[in-house]
Each structure stands twice: as structure tokens, then as C-alpha cells.
Short mmCIF file of C-alpha atoms in Angstrom, two decimals:
data_model
loop_
_atom_site.label_atom_id
_atom_site.label_comp_id
_atom_site.label_asym_id
_atom_site.label_seq_id
_atom_site.Cartn_x
_atom_site.Cartn_y
_atom_site.Cartn_z
CA UNK M 1 0.00 0.00 0.00
CA UNK M 2 1.04 3.60 -0.51
CA UNK M 3 3.25 5.20 2.13
CA UNK M 4 2.88 8.50 3.93
CA UNK M 5 2.87 11.41 1.53
CA UNK M 6 3.65 15.03 2.29
CA UNK M 7 3.07 18.11 0.19
CA UNK M 8 4.75 20.25 -0.82
CA UNK M 9 8.22 18.76 -0.63
CA UNK M 10 9.99 22.11 -0.71
CA UNK M 11 8.80 25.55 0.26
CA UNK M 12 10.36 28.99 0.54
CA UNK M 13 8.58 31.65 2.59
CA UNK M 14 9.36 35.10 3.91
CA UNK M 15 9.51 36.09 7.58
CA UNK M 16 6.09 37.05 8.89
CA UNK M 17 4.16 34.93 6.40
CA UNK M 18 2.21 31.83 7.31
CA UNK M 19 2.44 28.35 5.82
CA UNK M 20 0.30 25.21 5.66
CA UNK M 21 1.79 21.76 5.18
CA UNK M 22 -0.19 18.67 4.31
CA UNK M 23 0.17 15.01 5.22
CA UNK M 24 -1.72 11.99 3.93
CA UNK M 25 -1.27 8.94 6.18
CA UNK M 26 -1.18 5.31 5.17
CA UNK M 27 -4.66 4.05 4.40
CA UNK M 28 -6.37 2.88 7.57
CA UNK M 29 -4.05 4.74 9.93
CA UNK M 30 -5.85 7.11 12.28
CA UNK M 31 -2.90 8.62 14.10
CA UNK M 32 -0.82 11.36 12.49
CA UNK M 33 2.16 12.96 14.21
CA UNK M 34 4.29 15.92 13.22
CA UNK M 35 7.96 16.52 13.93
CA UNK M 36 10.41 19.32 13.27
CA UNK M 37 14.03 18.54 12.46
CA UNK M 38 16.79 21.14 12.57
CA UNK M 39 20.57 20.74 12.72
CA UNK M 40 20.70 22.42 16.12
CA UNK M 41 17.75 20.83 17.93
CA UNK M 42 17.47 17.51 16.13
CA UNK M 43 14.11 15.79 15.79
CA UNK M 44 11.43 17.33 17.98
CA UNK M 45 7.85 16.21 18.45
CA UNK M 46 5.26 18.85 17.58
CA UNK M 47 1.87 17.20 18.06
CA UNK M 48 -0.20 14.12 17.33
CA UNK M 49 -3.76 13.84 16.09
CA UNK M 50 -5.94 10.78 16.48
CA UNK M 51 -9.48 10.61 15.13
CA UNK M 52 -9.54 14.37 14.53
CA UNK M 53 -8.49 15.18 18.12
CA UNK M 54 -5.13 16.38 19.32
CA UNK M 55 -3.91 13.57 21.55
CA UNK M 56 -0.37 14.67 22.38
CA UNK M 57 1.41 17.97 22.18
CA UNK M 58 5.05 18.93 22.26
CA UNK M 59 6.66 22.07 23.58
CA UNK M 60 6.19 24.50 20.72
CA UNK M 61 4.66 27.99 20.70
CA UNK M 62 1.06 28.58 19.70
CA UNK M 63 2.18 29.70 16.23
CA UNK M 64 2.36 26.01 15.42
CA UNK M 65 -1.03 24.40 15.04
CA UNK M 66 -2.56 21.47 13.29
CA UNK M 67 -5.74 19.68 12.50
CA UNK M 68 -6.94 16.36 11.21
CA UNK M 69 -9.82 15.67 8.88
CA UNK M 70 -12.32 12.84 8.93
CA UNK M 71 -10.32 10.96 6.29
CA UNK M 72 -7.28 11.15 8.64
CA UNK M 73 -5.40 13.57 6.42
CA UNK M 74 -3.67 16.21 8.49
CA UNK M 75 -2.40 19.73 8.04
CA UNK M 76 -0.07 21.78 10.14
CA UNK M 77 0.08 25.54 10.06
CA UNK M 78 2.82 27.90 11.16
CA UNK M 79 1.88 31.55 11.46
CA UNK M 80 4.15 34.58 11.61
CA UNK M 81 7.14 32.67 10.33
CA UNK M 82 10.55 33.26 11.88
CA UNK M 83 13.96 32.46 10.44
CA UNK M 84 14.32 29.73 13.07
CA UNK M 85 11.33 27.90 11.65
CA UNK M 86 13.47 26.81 8.71
CA UNK M 87 13.51 23.05 9.09
CA UNK M 88 12.50 19.68 7.72
CA UNK M 89 8.93 18.96 8.83
CA UNK M 90 8.14 15.28 9.06
CA UNK M 91 4.80 13.61 9.32
CA UNK M 92 4.27 10.06 10.55
CA UNK M 93 1.26 7.79 10.79
CA UNK M 94 0.46 4.73 12.83
CA UNK M 95 -2.40 2.32 13.18
CA UNK M 96 -4.61 2.00 16.23
CA UNK M 97 -2.94 -1.19 17.39
CA UNK M 98 0.53 -0.83 15.91
CA UNK M 99 3.64 0.26 17.70
CA UNK M 100 5.54 1.48 14.68
CA UNK M 101 5.30 4.91 13.12
CA UNK M 102 5.72 5.30 9.40
CA UNK M 103 7.36 8.52 8.33
CA UNK M 104 6.89 10.53 5.18
CA UNK M 105 9.73 12.11 3.21
CA UNK M 106 9.22 15.50 4.85
CA UNK M 107 8.67 19.06 3.72
CA UNK M 108 11.76 21.24 3.61
CA UNK M 109 10.74 24.76 4.68
CA UNK M 110 13.12 27.66 4.19
CA UNK M 111 12.26 31.03 5.74
CA UNK M 112 14.10 34.05 4.34
CA UNK O 1 9.10 9.02 29.26
CA UNK O 2 12.48 7.70 30.32
CA UNK O 3 15.60 9.23 28.83
CA UNK O 4 18.11 7.26 26.80
CA UNK O 5 21.87 7.54 26.42
CA UNK O 6 23.67 6.43 23.25
CA UNK O 7 27.24 6.84 22.03
CA UNK O 8 27.39 9.65 19.46
CA UNK O 9 29.15 7.58 16.81
CA UNK O 10 30.32 4.09 15.94
CA UNK O 11 32.12 2.41 13.06
CA UNK O 12 31.52 -1.07 11.72
CA UNK O 13 33.16 -3.08 8.96
CA UNK O 14 30.92 -4.16 6.12
CA UNK O 15 29.70 -7.73 6.61
CA UNK O 16 30.31 -7.69 10.34
CA UNK O 17 27.70 -7.41 13.05
CA UNK O 18 26.95 -3.91 14.29
CA UNK O 19 26.09 -3.73 17.98
CA UNK O 20 24.53 -0.44 19.05
CA UNK O 21 24.11 0.07 22.81
CA UNK O 22 21.51 2.13 24.60
CA UNK O 23 21.17 2.97 28.26
CA UNK O 24 17.72 3.61 29.70
CA UNK O 25 18.24 3.19 33.42
CA UNK O 26 15.05 5.06 34.42
CA UNK O 27 12.72 2.96 32.28
CA UNK O 28 9.46 2.06 33.97
CA UNK O 29 7.57 -1.21 33.82
CA UNK O 30 5.12 -0.26 31.08
CA UNK O 31 7.63 1.38 28.77
CA UNK O 32 8.82 -0.15 25.53
CA UNK O 33 12.19 0.26 23.86
CA UNK O 34 11.96 1.37 20.23
CA UNK O 35 14.67 1.66 17.62
CA UNK O 36 14.45 3.85 14.54
CA UNK O 37 17.05 4.89 12.03
CA UNK O 38 17.36 7.83 9.70
CA UNK O 39 19.34 7.64 6.52
CA UNK O 40 20.53 11.04 5.38
CA UNK O 41 17.71 13.38 4.32
CA UNK O 42 15.02 10.71 4.61
CA UNK O 43 12.27 10.25 7.17
CA UNK O 44 13.10 7.94 10.09
CA UNK O 45 12.44 4.24 9.61
CA UNK O 46 11.09 1.90 12.28
CA UNK O 47 13.41 -1.02 13.01
CA UNK O 48 12.18 -2.96 16.02
CA UNK O 49 10.70 -2.64 19.50
CA UNK O 50 10.51 -4.72 22.67
CA UNK O 51 9.23 -4.74 26.23
CA UNK O 52 11.09 -7.43 28.16
CA UNK O 53 12.02 -10.27 25.85
CA UNK O 54 14.60 -10.26 23.11
CA UNK O 55 13.09 -9.63 19.70
CA UNK O 56 14.19 -10.42 16.15
CA UNK O 57 12.84 -9.43 12.79
CA UNK O 58 14.15 -9.35 9.24
CA UNK O 59 16.15 -6.20 9.91
CA UNK O 60 17.68 -6.64 13.34
CA UNK O 61 17.70 -8.18 16.79
CA UNK O 62 16.99 -6.38 20.04
CA UNK O 63 18.57 -7.62 23.23
CA UNK O 64 17.16 -6.16 26.46
CA UNK O 65 18.95 -6.83 29.75
CA UNK O 66 17.05 -8.60 32.49
CA UNK O 67 16.79 -5.44 34.60
CA UNK O 68 15.68 -3.56 31.42
CA UNK O 69 18.09 -0.73 32.11
CA UNK O 70 19.92 -1.16 28.83
CA UNK O 71 19.53 -2.72 25.42
CA UNK O 72 21.54 -3.50 22.30
CA UNK O 73 20.42 -3.33 18.71
CA UNK O 74 22.21 -5.87 16.53
CA UNK O 75 22.46 -5.60 12.75
CA UNK O 76 23.81 -9.07 11.98
CA UNK O 77 25.58 -8.37 8.69
CA UNK O 78 26.00 -4.63 8.22
CA UNK O 79 26.08 -3.24 4.69
CA UNK O 80 27.02 0.20 3.41
CA UNK O 81 23.29 0.96 3.17
CA UNK O 82 23.04 0.61 6.97
CA UNK O 83 25.03 3.81 7.41
CA UNK O 84 22.57 6.04 9.26
CA UNK O 85 21.70 7.69 12.57
CA UNK O 86 20.16 5.15 14.93
CA UNK O 87 17.76 6.32 17.63
CA UNK O 88 16.85 4.42 20.77
CA UNK O 89 13.55 5.67 22.24
CA UNK O 90 11.63 4.67 25.33
CA UNK O 91 7.89 5.16 25.33
CA UNK O 92 4.82 3.71 26.99
CA UNK O 93 3.25 2.83 23.64
CA UNK O 94 -0.54 2.73 23.39
CA UNK O 95 -1.77 6.35 23.34
CA UNK O 96 1.84 7.52 23.28
CA UNK O 97 2.84 5.53 20.19
CA UNK O 98 2.45 8.70 18.18
CA UNK O 99 4.70 10.73 20.46
CA UNK O 100 8.34 9.81 20.02
CA UNK O 101 10.97 11.79 21.88
CA UNK O 102 14.17 11.53 19.88
CA UNK O 103 17.60 12.01 21.41
CA UNK O 104 20.78 12.65 19.47
CA UNK O 105 21.16 9.03 18.40
CA UNK O 106 24.24 7.10 17.27
CA UNK O 107 25.73 7.77 13.86
CA UNK O 108 26.76 4.40 12.51
CA UNK O 109 29.33 4.46 9.73
CA UNK O 110 29.69 1.16 7.90
CA UNK O 111 33.04 0.99 6.15
CA UNK O 112 34.08 -1.24 3.24
#
């Protein structure tokens, strides 16, 4: 079956703008998690959505938000972009009973 | 979630077994040990997980000490394609499966 897909793959934005990233999980998976990866901070958990509800949340400011739709697709939004938001944003999905998370290829966001 | 300690880097000769250690001395009884790896610029990939018993799958073996305070991931016959950053993560699974707290991991370099 198809893996986790993320769109767009690359994005360039200007400071102060906002951005929306999209993630389509593996068919049948109801949990979608988002991570930010930077050279300085490594991989950091942003939040997880399960059945359209935020189930877990990391330690990020309110500028970072997300949502999940009834078909389990998820979006994350970053408002008022800062230079430090430049990162690889990864999405992962998992099934209700599974332990493993399946990661997408990521969206590379550059803020100038 | 319990913290983990891993060596920052290791080398392994191609064809030999790679043994990657992880210390998780504060692990609690309901927490699992998960291993993921990330090959450069790709999303992390699930390798294996375990609770108490040793586990083996087509990719690797996981050896957990009897007191569960440490574990070792074994890649039986390392290839150049196994060069990656390997992450050991402790999590309670279930509703926390979607929330992985990544450390710095071990960079494994497989050499010809």
C-alpha cells in the first residue's frame, strides 16, 4: 500500500508569512504525528492527532497548530514565520494497534 | 518518558555485526524500547521494538537486559546501506505511540 505522503516537498517563505503543510497517512491509519528537524535541535515532536483530536502535544509555541480531517489527512500551520522555523517537517502515521510509526519524506521549509 | 543515552558515533566493517548500545536506566515497567534509524535526508524508519524479551525481525535483533536498564540493537551483517543515525527511544506505547521523543542518536558508519 502507498506510504505517507507530504506536500509540498519544498517551500520557501518570507519572515512574517504563514504556511500550511499537508500530510496523507497510510490508508487505515488514524494517528498522524508531526515533527520538526533542525541541525541544532534535532528531531522534535510537535503534536499528534488521532481521530480528529489532538492527543499529544510537544513544547512549541502557539504559532504552530494542526488539524486532522475525517479521512485522517492532516495539516499543520505555522503563522508569523521566523527564520528559526526553517527546518525539515516530518509527518508520521500509525495504526490503532501498531507500535511502529511510518514517516513521510518530509517538507523542507526555508524562511528568508 | 524515560531518557536514553547512546554513544554519538560508531564504526563497523561491512559484513560484520553492528552492535549499538543504549542505556535507559530510568525505564518504567510499562515502557517499551523502540529503535528507529534515519538515513541522510530521509524520514526515520522503524526497526524494532521490545518490552522485556529479546526480539528479532528481518532487519535486526533487540537484546534487552534482564533489569531492562539497557539494550543492544544488533544488525547481523552490516552493509554500506546501513550507514545512518540510529535512535533508541523509550515510550509507553498505546496512546503515546504517536509521540516519540528523539535524542541525538548514534551515527553508525559502515566501512568497506
